[in-house]
mmCIF file of C-alpha atoms in Angstrom:
data_model
loop_
_atom_site.group_PDB
_atom_site.id
_atom_site.type_symbol
_atom_site.label_atom_id
_atom_site.label_comp_id
_atom_site.label_asym_id
_atom_site.label_seq_id
_atom_site.Cartn_x
_atom_site.Cartn_y
_atom_site.Cartn_z
ATOM 1 C CA UNK A 1 -0.309 -0.196 -0.387
ATOM 2 C CA UNK A 2 1.266 3.809 -0.710
ATOM 3 C CA UNK A 3 1.004 6.293 1.904
ATOM 4 C CA UNK A 4 -1.772 8.179 0.256
ATOM 5 C CA UNK A 5 -4.202 4.197 0.343
ATOM 6 C CA UNK A 6 -2.351 4.042 4.157
ATOM 7 C CA UNK A 7 -3.710 7.646 5.339
ATOM 8 C CA UNK A 8 -6.803 7.757 3.280
ATOM 9 C CA UNK A 9 -9.135 5.752 6.399
ATOM 10 C CA UNK A 10 -8.127 7.712 8.265
ATOM 11 C CA UNK A 11 -8.318 11.525 7.125
ATOM 12 C CA UNK A 12 -11.670 12.465 8.669
ATOM 13 C CA UNK A 13 -10.372 10.465 12.652
ATOM 14 C CA UNK A 14 -12.917 10.718 15.764
ATOM 15 C CA UNK A 15 -9.487 10.588 17.121
ATOM 16 C CA UNK A 16 -8.667 13.955 17.584
ATOM 17 C CA UNK A 17 -4.503 12.460 18.259
ATOM 18 C CA UNK A 18 -4.674 10.759 14.946
ATOM 19 C CA UNK A 19 -6.488 13.386 13.583
ATOM 20 C CA UNK A 20 -3.837 15.693 14.328
ATOM 21 C CA UNK A 21 -0.767 13.321 13.276
ATOM 22 C CA UNK A 22 -2.575 12.739 10.100
ATOM 23 C CA UNK A 23 -2.744 16.346 9.901
ATOM 24 C CA UNK A 24 1.102 17.382 10.255
ATOM 25 C CA UNK A 25 1.604 13.942 8.361
ATOM 26 C CA UNK A 26 0.398 15.923 4.820
ATOM 27 C CA UNK A 27 1.107 20.030 5.772
ATOM 28 C CA UNK A 28 4.167 19.246 3.856
ATOM 29 C CA UNK A 29 3.385 15.984 1.713
ATOM 30 C CA UNK A 30 3.055 17.872 -1.833
ATOM 31 C CA UNK A 31 0.726 14.936 -3.524
ATOM 32 C CA UNK A 32 -2.267 15.383 -1.049
ATOM 33 C CA UNK A 33 -5.146 14.962 -3.446
ATOM 34 C CA UNK A 34 -7.339 18.736 -3.988
ATOM 35 C CA UNK A 35 -10.616 16.405 -3.030
ATOM 36 C CA UNK A 36 -9.221 15.940 0.737
ATOM 37 C CA UNK A 37 -8.425 19.011 1.276
ATOM 38 C CA UNK A 38 -12.301 19.770 0.557
ATOM 39 C CA UNK A 39 -13.078 16.662 3.025
ATOM 40 C CA UNK A 40 -10.646 18.592 5.564
ATOM 41 C CA UNK A 41 -12.367 21.305 5.411
ATOM 42 C CA UNK A 42 -15.900 20.484 5.363
ATOM 43 C CA UNK A 43 -15.050 18.454 8.700
ATOM 44 C CA UNK A 44 -13.425 21.655 10.256
ATOM 45 C CA UNK A 45 -16.849 24.174 10.276
ATOM 46 C CA UNK A 46 -18.415 20.755 11.418
ATOM 47 C CA UNK A 47 -16.424 20.052 13.700
ATOM 48 C CA UNK A 48 -15.160 22.931 15.311
ATOM 49 C CA UNK A 49 -12.682 21.550 18.079
ATOM 50 C CA UNK A 50 -10.860 20.281 14.923
ATOM 51 C CA UNK A 51 -11.408 24.226 13.077
ATOM 52 C CA UNK A 52 -7.840 25.701 14.331
ATOM 53 C CA UNK A 53 -6.119 22.507 13.262
ATOM 54 C CA UNK A 54 -6.558 21.721 10.065
ATOM 55 C CA UNK A 55 -7.353 25.703 8.963
ATOM 56 C CA UNK A 56 -2.934 25.538 9.690
ATOM 57 C CA UNK A 57 -2.794 22.370 8.541
ATOM 58 C CA UNK A 58 -4.018 22.855 4.389
ATOM 59 C CA UNK A 59 -2.298 25.736 3.879
ATOM 60 C CA UNK A 60 0.225 24.235 1.545
ATOM 61 C CA UNK A 61 -2.350 21.695 0.398
ATOM 62 C CA UNK A 62 -4.348 23.409 -3.506
ATOM 63 C CA UNK A 63 -7.335 25.379 -3.066
ATOM 64 C CA UNK A 64 -9.603 24.657 -5.312
ATOM 65 C CA UNK A 65 -13.154 25.817 -6.827
ATOM 66 C CA UNK A 66 -14.841 23.955 -3.890
ATOM 67 C CA UNK A 67 -12.450 24.340 -1.331
ATOM 68 C CA UNK A 68 -13.449 28.628 -2.279
ATOM 69 C CA UNK A 69 -17.476 28.089 -1.907
ATOM 70 C CA UNK A 70 -16.515 26.208 1.312
ATOM 71 C CA UNK A 71 -14.896 28.844 2.701
ATOM 72 C CA UNK A 72 -17.566 31.729 1.233
ATOM 73 C CA UNK A 73 -20.033 29.668 2.846
ATOM 74 C CA UNK A 74 -18.355 29.724 6.214
ATOM 75 C CA UNK A 75 -16.705 32.695 6.433
ATOM 76 C CA UNK A 76 -19.760 34.922 6.877
ATOM 77 C CA UNK A 77 -20.575 32.831 10.317
ATOM 78 C CA UNK A 78 -17.442 32.639 11.828
ATOM 79 C CA UNK A 79 -15.849 35.261 14.876
ATOM 80 C CA UNK A 80 -13.789 38.061 13.206
ATOM 81 C CA UNK A 81 -11.451 37.619 15.964
ATOM 82 C CA UNK A 82 -10.756 34.085 14.632
ATOM 83 C CA UNK A 83 -11.249 33.621 10.773
ATOM 84 C CA UNK A 84 -8.157 34.873 9.979
ATOM 85 C CA UNK A 85 -7.235 31.263 10.129
ATOM 86 C CA UNK A 86 -9.698 30.860 7.117
ATOM 87 C CA UNK A 87 -8.833 34.199 5.116
ATOM 88 C CA UNK A 88 -5.604 33.492 5.056
ATOM 89 C CA UNK A 89 -6.056 30.326 3.222
ATOM 90 C CA UNK A 90 -7.427 32.639 0.130
ATOM 91 C CA UNK A 91 -3.678 34.207 -0.044
ATOM 92 C CA UNK A 92 -3.192 30.971 -1.455
ATOM 93 C CA UNK A 93 -5.931 31.110 -4.531
ATOM 94 C CA UNK A 94 -5.134 30.469 -8.182
ATOM 95 C CA UNK A 95 -5.488 34.702 -9.688
ATOM 96 C CA UNK A 96 -7.815 33.484 -12.124
ATOM 97 C CA UNK A 97 -9.882 31.342 -9.911
ATOM 98 C CA UNK A 98 -9.578 34.705 -7.664
ATOM 99 C CA UNK A 99 -11.035 36.958 -9.771
ATOM 100 C CA UNK A 100 -13.854 34.464 -11.229
ATOM 101 C CA UNK A 101 -15.645 34.920 -7.533
ATOM 102 C CA UNK A 102 -14.162 38.688 -6.256
ATOM 103 C CA UNK A 103 -17.748 39.984 -5.446
ATOM 104 C CA UNK A 104 -17.767 38.001 -2.234
ATOM 105 C CA UNK A 105 -14.429 37.564 -1.264
ATOM 106 C CA UNK A 106 -13.445 41.682 -1.997
ATOM 107 C CA UNK A 107 -14.905 42.027 1.620
ATOM 108 C CA UNK A 108 -11.980 39.195 3.165
ATOM 109 C CA UNK A 109 -8.875 40.031 -0.064
ATOM 110 C CA UNK A 110 -7.837 43.327 -0.076
ATOM 111 C CA UNK A 111 -7.108 46.615 -3.466
ATOM 112 C CA UNK A 112 -4.067 45.183 -4.170
ATOM 113 C CA UNK A 113 -3.994 41.882 -4.332
ATOM 114 C CA UNK A 114 -6.692 42.511 -6.560
ATOM 115 C CA UNK A 115 -5.389 44.542 -9.218
ATOM 116 C CA UNK A 116 -1.884 41.994 -8.916
ATOM 117 C CA UNK A 117 -3.999 39.331 -9.910
ATOM 118 C CA UNK A 118 -5.884 41.656 -12.516
ATOM 119 C CA UNK A 119 -1.477 42.849 -13.346
ATOM 120 C CA UNK A 120 -0.359 38.882 -13.234
ATOM 121 C CA UNK A 121 -3.652 37.394 -15.469
ATOM 122 C CA UNK A 122 -3.329 40.339 -18.111
ATOM 123 C CA UNK A 123 0.885 41.913 -18.126
ATOM 124 C CA UNK A 124 2.901 42.508 -20.568
ATOM 125 C CA UNK A 125 6.196 40.234 -19.772
ATOM 126 C CA UNK A 126 8.612 43.838 -19.203
ATOM 127 C CA UNK A 127 5.672 45.080 -16.862
ATOM 128 C CA UNK A 128 5.742 41.705 -14.977
ATOM 129 C CA UNK A 129 9.539 41.525 -14.964
ATOM 130 C CA UNK A 130 9.205 45.657 -14.009
ATOM 131 C CA UNK A 131 6.705 44.553 -10.964
ATOM 132 C CA UNK A 132 9.444 42.136 -9.823
ATOM 133 C CA UNK A 133 12.336 43.638 -9.413
ATOM 134 C CA UNK A 134 10.493 46.886 -7.278
ATOM 135 C CA UNK A 135 8.987 44.097 -5.103
ATOM 136 C CA UNK A 136 12.327 42.648 -4.831
ATOM 137 C CA UNK A 137 14.519 45.413 -4.228
ATOM 138 C CA UNK A 138 12.240 46.559 -1.091
ATOM 139 C CA UNK A 139 12.019 43.300 -0.116
ATOM 140 C CA UNK A 140 15.432 43.723 -0.105
ATOM 141 C CA UNK A 141 15.850 47.309 1.693
ATOM 142 C CA UNK A 142 12.883 46.350 4.197
ATOM 143 C CA UNK A 143 14.144 46.753 7.528
ATOM 144 C CA UNK A 144 12.369 43.619 8.954
ATOM 145 C CA UNK A 145 10.909 40.465 6.992
ATOM 146 C CA UNK A 146 7.471 41.922 5.168
ATOM 147 C CA UNK A 147 5.446 38.796 4.680
ATOM 148 C CA UNK A 148 2.712 39.686 2.258
ATOM 149 C CA UNK A 149 5.577 41.364 -0.392
ATOM 150 C CA UNK A 150 7.128 37.974 -0.121
ATOM 151 C CA UNK A 151 3.782 36.597 -0.985
ATOM 152 C CA UNK A 152 2.686 39.271 -3.834
ATOM 153 C CA UNK A 153 7.236 37.916 -5.322
ATOM 154 C CA UNK A 154 6.346 34.509 -4.969
ATOM 155 C CA UNK A 155 3.489 35.344 -7.014
ATOM 156 C CA UNK A 156 5.309 37.250 -9.580
ATOM 157 C CA UNK A 157 7.660 34.246 -9.637
ATOM 158 C CA UNK A 158 5.288 31.535 -10.773
ATOM 159 C CA UNK A 159 3.344 34.863 -13.639
ATOM 160 C CA UNK A 160 7.102 34.381 -14.365
ATOM 161 C CA UNK A 161 7.784 30.395 -14.946
ATOM 162 C CA UNK A 162 4.339 29.435 -16.353
ATOM 163 C CA UNK A 163 4.743 32.298 -18.976
ATOM 164 C CA UNK A 164 8.210 31.403 -19.848
ATOM 165 C CA UNK A 165 9.507 33.610 -19.389
ATOM 166 C CA UNK A 166 12.587 33.170 -17.753
ATOM 167 C CA UNK A 167 14.834 29.885 -18.708
ATOM 168 C CA UNK A 168 17.165 28.117 -15.952
ATOM 169 C CA UNK A 169 19.694 29.753 -17.014
ATOM 170 C CA UNK A 170 18.800 33.251 -15.988
ATOM 171 C CA UNK A 171 18.600 31.671 -12.664
ATOM 172 C CA UNK A 172 21.553 29.257 -12.602
ATOM 173 C CA UNK A 173 23.691 32.472 -13.709
ATOM 174 C CA UNK A 174 21.767 34.473 -10.343
ATOM 175 C CA UNK A 175 21.738 31.071 -8.691
ATOM 176 C CA UNK A 176 26.060 31.502 -9.289
ATOM 177 C CA UNK A 177 25.966 34.479 -8.419
ATOM 178 C CA UNK A 178 24.512 34.022 -4.710
ATOM 179 C CA UNK A 179 26.745 31.603 -3.736
ATOM 180 C CA UNK A 180 29.057 33.470 -3.901
ATOM 181 C CA UNK A 181 27.605 35.436 -0.756
ATOM 182 C CA UNK A 182 27.550 35.333 3.129
ATOM 183 C CA UNK A 183 23.096 36.191 3.561
ATOM 184 C CA UNK A 184 21.238 35.438 -0.070
ATOM 185 C CA UNK A 185 19.556 38.518 -1.292
ATOM 186 C CA UNK A 186 15.302 37.876 -1.634
ATOM 187 C CA UNK A 187 16.657 37.657 -5.221
ATOM 188 C CA UNK A 188 17.909 34.087 -4.517
ATOM 189 C CA UNK A 189 15.419 32.816 -2.883
ATOM 190 C CA UNK A 190 12.922 33.424 -5.278
ATOM 191 C CA UNK A 191 15.479 32.028 -7.956
ATOM 192 C CA UNK A 192 15.412 28.242 -5.181
ATOM 193 C CA UNK A 193 11.668 29.205 -5.350
ATOM 194 C CA UNK A 194 12.200 28.768 -9.300
ATOM 195 C CA UNK A 195 13.468 25.760 -9.463
ATOM 196 C CA UNK A 196 11.354 23.461 -7.365
ATOM 197 C CA UNK A 197 8.394 24.876 -9.714
ATOM 198 C CA UNK A 198 10.799 24.419 -12.834
ATOM 199 C CA UNK A 199 11.672 20.738 -11.137
ATOM 200 C CA UNK A 200 15.200 21.271 -12.604
ATOM 201 C CA UNK A 201 16.750 18.895 -11.416
ATOM 202 C CA UNK A 202 20.226 19.789 -11.895
ATOM 203 C CA UNK A 203 20.051 21.974 -8.780
ATOM 204 C CA UNK A 204 19.028 18.871 -6.784
ATOM 205 C CA UNK A 205 23.281 18.536 -4.536
ATOM 206 C CA UNK A 206 22.852 22.893 -4.604
ATOM 207 C CA UNK A 207 19.606 22.841 -2.778
ATOM 208 C CA UNK A 208 21.079 20.314 -0.878
ATOM 209 C CA UNK A 209 23.905 21.744 -0.219
ATOM 210 C CA UNK A 210 21.525 24.905 0.997
ATOM 211 C CA UNK A 211 20.376 23.279 4.128
ATOM 212 C CA UNK A 212 23.426 24.577 6.390
ATOM 213 C CA UNK A 213 22.828 27.773 5.863
ATOM 214 C CA UNK A 214 21.495 29.883 8.167
ATOM 215 C CA UNK A 215 18.610 32.269 6.918
ATOM 216 C CA UNK A 216 14.688 30.402 7.783
ATOM 217 C CA UNK A 217 13.208 31.557 4.914
ATOM 218 C CA UNK A 218 15.918 30.369 2.360
ATOM 219 C CA UNK A 219 15.212 26.705 4.480
ATOM 220 C CA UNK A 220 12.007 27.253 3.703
ATOM 221 C CA UNK A 221 12.559 27.792 0.082
ATOM 222 C CA UNK A 222 14.726 25.019 -0.526
ATOM 223 C CA UNK A 223 13.159 22.762 1.579
ATOM 224 C CA UNK A 224 9.980 22.687 -0.595
ATOM 225 C CA UNK A 225 12.343 22.646 -3.285
ATOM 226 C CA UNK A 226 13.193 19.290 -3.124
ATOM 227 C CA UNK A 227 10.772 18.263 -1.640
ATOM 228 C CA UNK A 228 8.696 19.363 -4.680
ATOM 229 C CA UNK A 229 10.831 16.752 -6.076
ATOM 230 C CA UNK A 230 10.123 12.986 -4.904
ATOM 231 C CA UNK A 231 12.848 10.860 -5.521
ATOM 232 C CA UNK A 232 15.479 9.555 -4.954
ATOM 233 C CA UNK A 233 18.327 11.652 -5.448
ATOM 234 C CA UNK A 234 17.030 14.019 -3.653
ATOM 235 C CA UNK A 235 17.370 11.528 -1.147
ATOM 236 C CA UNK A 236 20.496 10.548 -1.105
ATOM 237 C CA UNK A 237 22.210 14.728 -1.748
ATOM 238 C CA UNK A 238 20.455 15.812 1.305
ATOM 239 C CA UNK A 239 20.780 12.075 3.409
ATOM 240 C CA UNK A 240 24.683 13.314 5.301
ATOM 241 C CA UNK A 241 22.385 16.327 6.196
ATOM 242 C CA UNK A 242 20.820 14.015 8.180
ATOM 243 C CA UNK A 243 23.879 13.040 10.015
ATOM 244 C CA UNK A 244 25.001 17.779 11.122
ATOM 245 C CA UNK A 245 22.776 19.505 14.123
ATOM 246 C CA UNK A 246 22.647 22.971 11.864
ATOM 247 C CA UNK A 247 20.713 20.590 9.284
ATOM 248 C CA UNK A 248 18.962 18.460 10.534
ATOM 249 C CA UNK A 249 15.547 20.108 11.576
ATOM 250 C CA UNK A 250 15.345 20.612 7.350
ATOM 251 C CA UNK A 251 16.869 18.227 6.550
ATOM 252 C CA UNK A 252 14.714 15.480 8.162
ATOM 253 C CA UNK A 253 11.812 17.356 7.501
ATOM 254 C CA UNK A 254 12.764 16.964 3.299
ATOM 255 C CA UNK A 255 12.824 12.972 3.664
ATOM 256 C CA UNK A 256 9.902 12.370 6.169
ATOM 257 C CA UNK A 257 8.089 13.686 3.042
ATOM 258 C CA UNK A 258 9.886 11.301 0.101
ATOM 259 C CA UNK A 259 7.240 8.350 0.681
ATOM 260 C CA UNK A 260 10.163 5.665 -1.023
ATOM 261 C CA UNK A 261 12.243 2.597 0.747
ATOM 262 C CA UNK A 262 15.002 4.681 0.597
ATOM 263 C CA UNK A 263 14.139 7.262 1.998
ATOM 264 C CA UNK A 264 13.102 4.995 5.485
ATOM 265 C CA UNK A 265 16.481 3.301 5.006
ATOM 266 C CA UNK A 266 18.160 6.695 5.528
ATOM 267 C CA UNK A 267 16.395 8.114 7.898
ATOM 268 C CA UNK A 268 16.419 4.282 9.408
ATOM 269 C CA UNK A 269 20.334 5.072 9.270
ATOM 270 C CA UNK A 270 20.309 7.880 10.729
ATOM 271 C CA UNK A 271 19.011 7.469 13.703
ATOM 272 C CA UNK A 272 20.998 4.752 14.642
ATOM 273 C CA UNK A 273 23.246 7.595 14.220
ATOM 274 C CA UNK A 274 22.390 10.397 16.668
ATOM 275 C CA UNK A 275 24.052 10.312 19.422
ATOM 276 C CA UNK A 276 21.720 12.929 21.065
ATOM 277 C CA UNK A 277 18.301 12.665 21.868
ATOM 278 C CA UNK A 278 16.682 15.343 20.096
ATOM 279 C CA UNK A 279 17.719 14.266 17.578
ATOM 280 C CA UNK A 280 16.995 11.026 17.879
ATOM 281 C CA UNK A 281 13.224 12.223 18.001
ATOM 282 C CA UNK A 282 12.901 14.273 15.376
ATOM 283 C CA UNK A 283 13.662 11.320 12.777
ATOM 284 C CA UNK A 284 11.443 8.847 15.307
ATOM 285 C CA UNK A 285 8.557 10.629 13.904
ATOM 286 C CA UNK A 286 10.004 11.157 10.361
ATOM 287 C CA UNK A 287 9.750 7.849 10.118
ATOM 288 C CA UNK A 288 6.572 7.945 12.035
ATOM 289 C CA UNK A 289 5.171 9.729 8.936
ATOM 290 C CA UNK A 290 6.487 7.068 6.340
ATOM 291 C CA UNK A 291 3.554 4.758 7.475
ATOM 292 C CA UNK A 292 6.974 2.126 6.479
ATOM 293 C CA UNK A 293 6.367 -1.101 8.943
ATOM 294 C CA UNK A 294 10.130 -2.232 7.813
ATOM 295 C CA UNK A 295 10.594 1.112 10.511
ATOM 296 C CA UNK A 296 9.297 -0.531 14.137
ATOM 297 C CA UNK A 297 12.516 -1.571 15.764
ATOM 298 C CA UNK A 298 13.329 1.460 15.624
ATOM 299 C CA UNK A 299 10.475 3.038 16.633
ATOM 300 C CA UNK A 300 9.748 0.481 19.423
ATOM 301 C CA UNK A 301 13.039 0.699 20.818
ATOM 302 C CA UNK A 302 13.164 4.004 20.694
ATOM 303 C CA UNK A 303 9.782 3.855 23.073
ATOM 304 C CA UNK A 304 12.206 2.423 25.546
ATOM 305 C CA UNK A 305 14.023 5.462 26.964
ATOM 306 C CA UNK A 306 13.385 6.877 30.620
ATOM 307 C CA UNK A 307 13.785 9.856 29.004
ATOM 308 C CA UNK A 308 12.599 11.829 25.477
ATOM 309 C CA UNK A 309 13.281 15.941 24.559
ATOM 310 C CA UNK A 310 10.530 16.967 24.475
ATOM 311 C CA UNK A 311 11.023 18.531 20.933
ATOM 312 C CA UNK A 312 8.333 16.119 19.141
ATOM 313 C CA UNK A 313 4.329 15.694 21.442
ATOM 314 C CA UNK A 314 6.425 12.306 20.502
ATOM 315 C CA UNK A 315 4.231 8.585 22.735
ATOM 316 C CA UNK A 316 1.280 10.839 20.403
ATOM 317 C CA UNK A 317 2.582 10.407 16.953
ATOM 318 C CA UNK A 318 4.141 6.147 17.825
ATOM 319 C CA UNK A 319 0.740 6.375 19.243
ATOM 320 C CA UNK A 320 -1.270 6.979 16.168
ATOM 321 C CA UNK A 321 1.270 5.319 13.900
ATOM 322 C CA UNK A 322 0.852 1.918 15.568
ATOM 323 C CA UNK A 323 -3.048 2.851 15.365
ATOM 324 C CA UNK A 324 -3.101 3.425 12.100
ATOM 325 C CA UNK A 325 -0.494 -0.073 10.818
ATOM 326 C CA UNK A 326 -2.591 -1.590 13.154
ATOM 327 C CA UNK A 327 -0.534 -2.854 14.736
ATOM 328 C CA UNK A 328 0.243 -3.991 18.439
ATOM 329 C CA UNK A 329 1.788 -2.614 21.797
ATOM 330 C CA UNK A 330 1.570 -3.381 25.458
ATOM 331 C CA UNK A 331 2.399 0.400 26.260
ATOM 332 C CA UNK A 332 -0.107 1.740 23.114
ATOM 333 C CA UNK A 333 -3.183 2.511 25.783
ATOM 334 C CA UNK A 334 0.062 4.130 28.441
ATOM 335 C CA UNK A 335 0.807 6.298 25.437
ATOM 336 C CA UNK A 336 -2.717 7.550 24.441
ATOM 337 C CA UNK A 337 -3.976 8.739 28.057
ATOM 338 C CA UNK A 338 -0.416 10.818 28.299
ATOM 339 C CA UNK A 339 -0.632 12.180 24.430
ATOM 340 C CA UNK A 340 -4.474 13.124 25.357
ATOM 341 C CA UNK A 341 -2.914 14.951 28.454
ATOM 342 C CA UNK A 342 -0.276 16.693 26.263
ATOM 343 C CA UNK A 343 -3.467 17.730 23.680
ATOM 344 C CA UNK A 344 -5.642 18.960 26.639
ATOM 345 C CA UNK A 345 -3.011 21.107 27.898
ATOM 346 C CA UNK A 346 -2.138 22.348 24.923
ATOM 347 C CA UNK A 347 -5.531 23.341 24.376
ATOM 348 C CA UNK A 348 -6.366 24.738 27.445
ATOM 349 C CA UNK A 349 -3.466 27.193 27.161
ATOM 350 C CA UNK A 350 -3.859 28.232 24.429
ATOM 351 C CA UNK A 351 -7.325 29.138 24.913
ATOM 352 C CA UNK A 352 -6.658 30.961 28.600
ATOM 353 C CA UNK A 353 -4.482 32.778 26.097
ATOM 354 C CA UNK A 354 -6.796 34.254 23.428
ATOM 355 C CA UNK A 355 -8.800 34.756 26.827
ATOM 356 C CA UNK A 356 -6.239 37.092 27.397
ATOM 357 C CA UNK A 357 -5.491 38.995 24.283
ATOM 358 C CA UNK A 358 -7.283 42.445 24.109
ATOM 359 C CA UNK A 359 -7.169 42.784 19.723
ATOM 360 C CA UNK A 360 -7.228 39.573 17.248
ATOM 361 C CA UNK A 361 -4.971 38.087 16.367
ATOM 362 C CA UNK A 362 -4.067 38.568 12.918
ATOM 363 C CA UNK A 363 -0.693 35.995 12.219
ATOM 364 C CA UNK A 364 0.198 36.490 8.854
ATOM 365 C CA UNK A 365 3.267 33.051 8.787
ATOM 366 C CA UNK A 366 1.165 30.435 10.410
ATOM 367 C CA UNK A 367 3.189 28.540 12.178
ATOM 368 C CA UNK A 368 1.974 25.102 13.308
ATOM 369 C CA UNK A 369 2.632 23.748 16.567
ATOM 370 C CA UNK A 370 4.846 21.672 15.538
ATOM 371 C CA UNK A 371 6.788 23.016 13.238
ATOM 372 C CA UNK A 372 10.227 24.763 14.147
ATOM 373 C CA UNK A 373 9.918 27.412 16.112
ATOM 374 C CA UNK A 374 10.735 31.377 14.157
ATOM 375 C CA UNK A 375 12.566 31.833 17.130
ATOM 376 C CA UNK A 376 15.627 29.614 16.309
ATOM 377 C CA UNK A 377 15.839 27.913 19.313
ATOM 378 C CA UNK A 378 15.998 24.362 17.719
ATOM 379 C CA UNK A 379 12.151 23.356 19.498
ATOM 380 C CA UNK A 380 8.994 22.577 18.189
ATOM 381 C CA UNK A 381 6.966 25.378 18.411
ATOM 382 C CA UNK A 382 4.602 23.793 20.888
ATOM 383 C CA UNK A 383 7.197 23.830 22.468
ATOM 384 C CA UNK A 384 8.933 26.945 23.115
ATOM 385 C CA UNK A 385 7.130 30.556 21.554
ATOM 386 C CA UNK A 386 3.712 28.933 21.080
ATOM 387 C CA UNK A 387 3.799 27.486 24.953
#
């Protein structure tokens, strides 16, 4: 059975622990069927207990016309202080689809974005290039990261790619210059993004080498591009970076989301070589998300440890792994109980935090609770700034 075949029966689960694990396993995986995203959105608006998690974790999936209709039907019913997660999904619409639903979407999308969509659909090569260069220049000159502008630049970059207005040679020239510098400019970061869109396999070694860089935005785009190839060439190139402390988090994310036998083999080898408990936890989580029975020896052995690092909700992910694969373990109920208590503690803390907020929360760059914390600590967001 394939990864998707194994996970499909549990896509909508009454068990919140399994549901969370499924969402996390699908978050960065590029081949999620569009109808699954639609089903998850329906579940989000049907089951309020799952709503926040689902809306966060479907952000990277395709929002098609049926999904837009679901959002438009339910957004007016949502509390204005909590509807930002649903509105954030509208950032990922294709311009043509957005303009088709322009009238009902007007209240959720600003005028600048509408102007951008019209430009992308009707602008000439020269006009698009000019706007792209201007946006990059603004990003590079800004005192802090401008998320909205970065999303705009990515939409313009995608337009250049889709219209064949940029060549692999031009991208190679930019990357060659950027590699000579200590830090990538936004032109370099967006070139990495375009490598992923174009599936330029000759750049796989270069992208793997970027995993040691100390720049979260660049790392996210490099990982995104590598995952998109979905082949063992990526696994082979990224494997050495699973054993380096400065690259293990993003390298693990890449290999975790390539569902092949070699990926499982490489993760198992990296686990056996890892000495730090936190690294072992990350690798076990990745193996669980592969849903391969080949990893049972490492996962079973790992759960014999007396102490866990706290970087991963390890009881939850291992309980879900065994449950989805219908494997038995004498401590399965203990893991479920520990994971459920942890989940409830987290939800209660989040509810109390939200009650203390005097203004509506609008986080334009929503971080998943199990994602690496943006503060750079190396811990999961839930165990760091998300406490």
